[in-house]
Amino acid sequence: MKVGVLISGRGSNMDALINACRNEDFPARIVCVLSNKAEAPGLQIAEQDNVPTHVVDHRQFESREDFDAQVTKILRSYEVDVVCLAGFMRILSSAFVSDWHNRLLNIHPSLLPAFKGLHVHERVLEAGVRFTGCTVHFVRPEMDEGPIIVQSAVPVMPDDTPDSLARRVLNTEHRCYPHALKLMAEGKLEIVGETVTVHGQSQLSVGAVPATINPPDK
Ligand code: GRF
């Protein structure tokens, strides 16, 4: 399965996906990385990993649709099957989301549907919840909505700051995203209504990645 990754910044989740795909047994390959920002640090990481990169500067396009069409054109030139959003900070047009329907994945640093949007860790601390986590989901036109593939819960500690919590959640994101991509590439995901059924293994062992131990089939 050929995968394209869209980033806007640091690219640590992209790096986790590239590293997972390096394993010969992993059923997917990252064939290109696109960024809307030329200065995104993740671009250098991808280049060091010999993954082709492209910058598509959104400021050069008259409309969101034009920008998205250019992104799709590049992804198609690599015969991409699945697109992973990894810290991509642009809202995508409904045309793009429908072009890639059920082939477009995102990772969000909370247990969706709680804490959609930005500044997640600040809001988690303000709310006083005891657990947070991350979610890998199929993308729908509404931000941070869509069928959930994998989630992992992370405890919130009494002395956490937004930064310490972000680090703990990010650590688990780096295991969840490759895990979700692997399930997708193995054809184990079926979307029924707007929920995902994971075939072949129990939902508990596959869809919920424990925070402190490796996913069972890693
Ligand atoms: C991650 O926390 C991800 O969940 C969110 O944006 C952040 C991207 O970080 N969507 P990175 O660029 O992958 O390091």
PDB file of N, CA and C and ligand atoms in Angstrom, residues 6-16 41-42 45 85-89 106-110 117-118 120-121 133-135 144 166 169-170 173-174 177, ligand 1:
ATOM      1  N   LEU A   6       0.953  14.177   4.717  1.00  0.00           N
ATOM      2  CA  LEU A   6       0.872  15.643   4.669  1.00  0.00           C
ATOM      3  C   LEU A   6       1.263  16.216   6.022  1.00  0.00           C
ATOM      4  N   ILE A   7       2.208  17.149   6.007  1.00  0.00           N
ATOM      5  CA  ILE A   7       2.676  17.760   7.247  1.00  0.00           C
ATOM      6  C   ILE A   7       2.680  19.282   7.117  1.00  0.00           C
ATOM      7  N   SER A   8       2.826  19.940   8.286  1.00  0.00           N
ATOM      8  CA  SER A   8       3.052  21.392   8.274  1.00  0.00           C
ATOM      9  C   SER A   8       4.206  21.781   9.180  1.00  0.00           C
ATOM     10  N   GLY A   9       4.719  20.845   9.972  1.00  0.00           N
ATOM     11  CA  GLY A   9       5.702  21.244  10.981  1.00  0.00           C
ATOM     12  C   GLY A   9       6.729  20.188  11.311  1.00  0.00           C
ATOM     13  N   ARG A  10       6.798  19.877  12.595  1.00  0.00           N
ATOM     14  CA  ARG A  10       7.859  19.036  13.168  1.00  0.00           C
ATOM     15  C   ARG A  10       7.998  17.675  12.511  1.00  0.00           C
ATOM     16  N   GLY A  11       6.890  17.018  12.260  1.00  0.00           N
ATOM     17  CA  GLY A  11       6.935  15.755  11.521  1.00  0.00           C
ATOM     18  C   GLY A  11       7.322  14.529  12.325  1.00  0.00           C
ATOM     19  N   SER A  12       7.098  14.552  13.646  1.00  0.00           N
ATOM     20  CA  SER A  12       7.504  13.372  14.421  1.00  0.00           C
ATOM     21  C   SER A  12       6.586  12.172  14.140  1.00  0.00           C
ATOM     22  N   ASN A  13       5.317  12.417  13.898  1.00  0.00           N
ATOM     23  CA  ASN A  13       4.440  11.288  13.535  1.00  0.00           C
ATOM     24  C   ASN A  13       4.786  10.752  12.149  1.00  0.00           C
ATOM     25  N   MET A  14       5.088  11.672  11.232  1.00  0.00           N
ATOM     26  CA  MET A  14       5.568  11.240   9.901  1.00  0.00           C
ATOM     27  C   MET A  14       6.792  10.351  10.045  1.00  0.00           C
ATOM     28  N   ASP A  15       7.722  10.765  10.923  1.00  0.00           N
ATOM     29  CA  ASP A  15       8.943   9.993  11.139  1.00  0.00           C
ATOM     30  C   ASP A  15       8.611   8.597  11.679  1.00  0.00           C
ATOM     31  N   ALA A  16       7.652   8.553  12.597  1.00  0.00           N
ATOM     32  CA  ALA A  16       7.246   7.246  13.150  1.00  0.00           C
ATOM     33  C   ALA A  16       6.678   6.350  12.044  1.00  0.00           C
ATOM     34  N   PRO A  41      10.199  21.540   9.670  1.00  0.00           N
ATOM     35  CA  PRO A  41      11.366  20.711   9.991  1.00  0.00           C
ATOM     36  C   PRO A  41      11.205  19.256   9.521  1.00  0.00           C
ATOM     37  N   GLY A  42       9.983  18.791   9.443  1.00  0.00           N
ATOM     38  CA  GLY A  42       9.746  17.410   9.019  1.00  0.00           C
ATOM     39  C   GLY A  42      10.247  17.118   7.607  1.00  0.00           C
ATOM     40  N   ILE A  45      13.724  15.782   7.749  1.00  0.00           N
ATOM     41  CA  ILE A  45      13.730  14.397   8.268  1.00  0.00           C
ATOM     42  C   ILE A  45      13.386  13.439   7.125  1.00  0.00           C
ATOM     43  N   LEU A  85      -2.638  12.376   7.376  1.00  0.00           N
ATOM     44  CA  LEU A  85      -2.389  13.731   7.873  1.00  0.00           C
ATOM     45  C   LEU A  85      -1.597  13.600   9.164  1.00  0.00           C
ATOM     46  N   ALA A  86      -0.480  14.315   9.239  1.00  0.00           N
ATOM     47  CA  ALA A  86       0.372  14.209  10.429  1.00  0.00           C
ATOM     48  C   ALA A  86       0.819  15.606  10.827  1.00  0.00           C
ATOM     49  N   GLY A  87      -0.047  16.278  11.589  1.00  0.00           N
ATOM     50  CA  GLY A  87       0.251  17.664  11.946  1.00  0.00           C
ATOM     51  C   GLY A  87       0.093  18.582  10.758  1.00  0.00           C
ATOM     52  N   PHE A  88      -0.865  18.303   9.902  1.00  0.00           N
ATOM     53  CA  PHE A  88      -1.141  19.141   8.723  1.00  0.00           C
ATOM     54  C   PHE A  88      -2.155  20.199   9.156  1.00  0.00           C
ATOM     55  N   MET A  89      -1.717  21.470   9.145  1.00  0.00           N
ATOM     56  CA  MET A  89      -2.508  22.519   9.792  1.00  0.00           C
ATOM     57  C   MET A  89      -3.379  23.306   8.808  1.00  0.00           C
ATOM     58  N   ASN A 106      -6.190  10.662   9.982  1.00  0.00           N
ATOM     59  CA  ASN A 106      -5.635  11.769  10.775  1.00  0.00           C
ATOM     60  C   ASN A 106      -5.328  11.257  12.170  1.00  0.00           C
ATOM     61  N   ILE A 107      -4.354  11.922  12.815  1.00  0.00           N
ATOM     62  CA  ILE A 107      -4.123  11.653  14.240  1.00  0.00           C
ATOM     63  C   ILE A 107      -4.383  12.925  15.015  1.00  0.00           C
ATOM     64  N   HIS A 108      -5.090  12.754  16.139  1.00  0.00           N
ATOM     65  CA  HIS A 108      -5.445  13.906  16.978  1.00  0.00           C
ATOM     66  C   HIS A 108      -5.031  13.594  18.413  1.00  0.00           C
ATOM     67  N   PRO A 109      -4.454  14.590  19.121  1.00  0.00           N
ATOM     68  CA  PRO A 109      -3.926  14.299  20.458  1.00  0.00           C
ATOM     69  C   PRO A 109      -4.948  14.378  21.582  1.00  0.00           C
ATOM     70  N   SER A 110      -6.102  13.726  21.391  1.00  0.00           N
ATOM     71  CA  SER A 110      -7.072  13.584  22.498  1.00  0.00           C
ATOM     72  C   SER A 110      -7.891  12.336  22.223  1.00  0.00           C
ATOM     73  N   GLY A 117     -10.147  20.146  17.982  1.00  0.00           N
ATOM     74  CA  GLY A 117      -9.589  21.470  17.727  1.00  0.00           C
ATOM     75  C   GLY A 117      -8.193  21.670  18.282  1.00  0.00           C
ATOM     76  N   LEU A 118      -7.843  22.948  18.509  1.00  0.00           N
ATOM     77  CA  LEU A 118      -6.472  23.316  18.897  1.00  0.00           C
ATOM     78  C   LEU A 118      -6.344  23.456  20.420  1.00  0.00           C
ATOM     79  N   VAL A 120      -5.283  21.551  22.720  1.00  0.00           N
ATOM     80  CA  VAL A 120      -5.944  20.415  23.360  1.00  0.00           C
ATOM     81  C   VAL A 120      -5.449  20.223  24.796  1.00  0.00           C
ATOM     82  N   HIS A 121      -4.127  20.209  24.980  1.00  0.00           N
ATOM     83  CA  HIS A 121      -3.595  19.829  26.297  1.00  0.00           C
ATOM     84  C   HIS A 121      -3.932  20.888  27.359  1.00  0.00           C
ATOM     85  N   GLY A 133      -5.400  11.164  25.763  1.00  0.00           N
ATOM     86  CA  GLY A 133      -4.825  10.146  24.883  1.00  0.00           C
ATOM     87  C   GLY A 133      -4.742  10.634  23.465  1.00  0.00           C
ATOM     88  N   CYS A 134      -4.797   9.703  22.541  1.00  0.00           N
ATOM     89  CA  CYS A 134      -4.776  10.095  21.132  1.00  0.00           C
ATOM     90  C   CYS A 134      -5.726   9.199  20.350  1.00  0.00           C
ATOM     91  N   THR A 135      -6.060   9.680  19.162  1.00  0.00           N
ATOM     92  CA  THR A 135      -7.019   8.983  18.300  1.00  0.00           C
ATOM     93  C   THR A 135      -6.532   9.014  16.858  1.00  0.00           C
ATOM     94  N   ASP A 144     -11.767  17.022  12.919  1.00  0.00           N
ATOM     95  CA  ASP A 144     -11.582  16.019  13.978  1.00  0.00           C
ATOM     96  C   ASP A 144     -12.799  15.109  14.159  1.00  0.00           C
ATOM     97  N   ALA A 166       1.738  16.938  26.624  1.00  0.00           N
ATOM     98  CA  ALA A 166       1.908  16.782  25.167  1.00  0.00           C
ATOM     99  C   ALA A 166       2.974  15.727  24.871  1.00  0.00           C
ATOM    100  N   VAL A 169       1.572  12.229  25.536  1.00  0.00           N
ATOM    101  CA  VAL A 169       0.599  11.836  24.495  1.00  0.00           C
ATOM    102  C   VAL A 169       1.329  11.570  23.176  1.00  0.00           C
ATOM    103  N   LEU A 170       2.311  12.423  22.857  1.00  0.00           N
ATOM    104  CA  LEU A 170       3.027  12.263  21.581  1.00  0.00           C
ATOM    105  C   LEU A 170       3.737  10.910  21.521  1.00  0.00           C
ATOM    106  N   GLU A 173       1.267   8.550  20.489  1.00  0.00           N
ATOM    107  CA  GLU A 173       0.869   8.786  19.088  1.00  0.00           C
ATOM    108  C   GLU A 173       1.803   8.032  18.141  1.00  0.00           C
ATOM    109  N   HIS A 174       3.093   8.039  18.509  1.00  0.00           N
ATOM    110  CA  HIS A 174       4.093   7.421  17.619  1.00  0.00           C
ATOM    111  C   HIS A 174       3.922   5.916  17.513  1.00  0.00           C
ATOM    112  N   TYR A 177      -0.137   5.515  15.424  1.00  0.00           N
ATOM    113  CA  TYR A 177      -0.342   5.815  13.998  1.00  0.00           C
ATOM    114  C   TYR A 177       0.160   4.661  13.121  1.00  0.00           C
TER     115      TYR A 177
HETATM  116  C1  GRF B   1       0.474  15.835  16.896  1.00  0.00           C
HETATM  117  O1  GRF B   1       0.226  16.027  18.263  1.00  0.00           O
HETATM  118  C2  GRF B   1      -0.777  15.377  16.188  1.00  0.00           C
HETATM  119  O2  GRF B   1      -1.624  14.615  16.992  1.00  0.00           O
HETATM  120  C3  GRF B   1      -1.452  16.688  15.848  1.00  0.00           C
HETATM  121  O3  GRF B   1      -0.390  17.555  15.527  1.00  0.00           O
HETATM  122  C4  GRF B   1       0.795  17.129  16.187  1.00  0.00           C
HETATM  123  C5  GRF B   1       1.823  16.946  15.104  1.00  0.00           C
HETATM  124  O4  GRF B   1       3.094  16.662  15.627  1.00  0.00           O
HETATM  125  N1  GRF B   1      -2.407  16.508  14.787  1.00  0.00           N
HETATM  126  P1  GRF B   1       4.231  16.134  14.653  1.00  0.00           P
HETATM  127  O5  GRF B   1       4.410  17.178  13.565  1.00  0.00           O
HETATM  128  O6  GRF B   1       3.805  14.814  14.108  1.00  0.00           O
HETATM  129  O7  GRF B   1       5.458  16.034  15.518  1.00  0.00           O
END
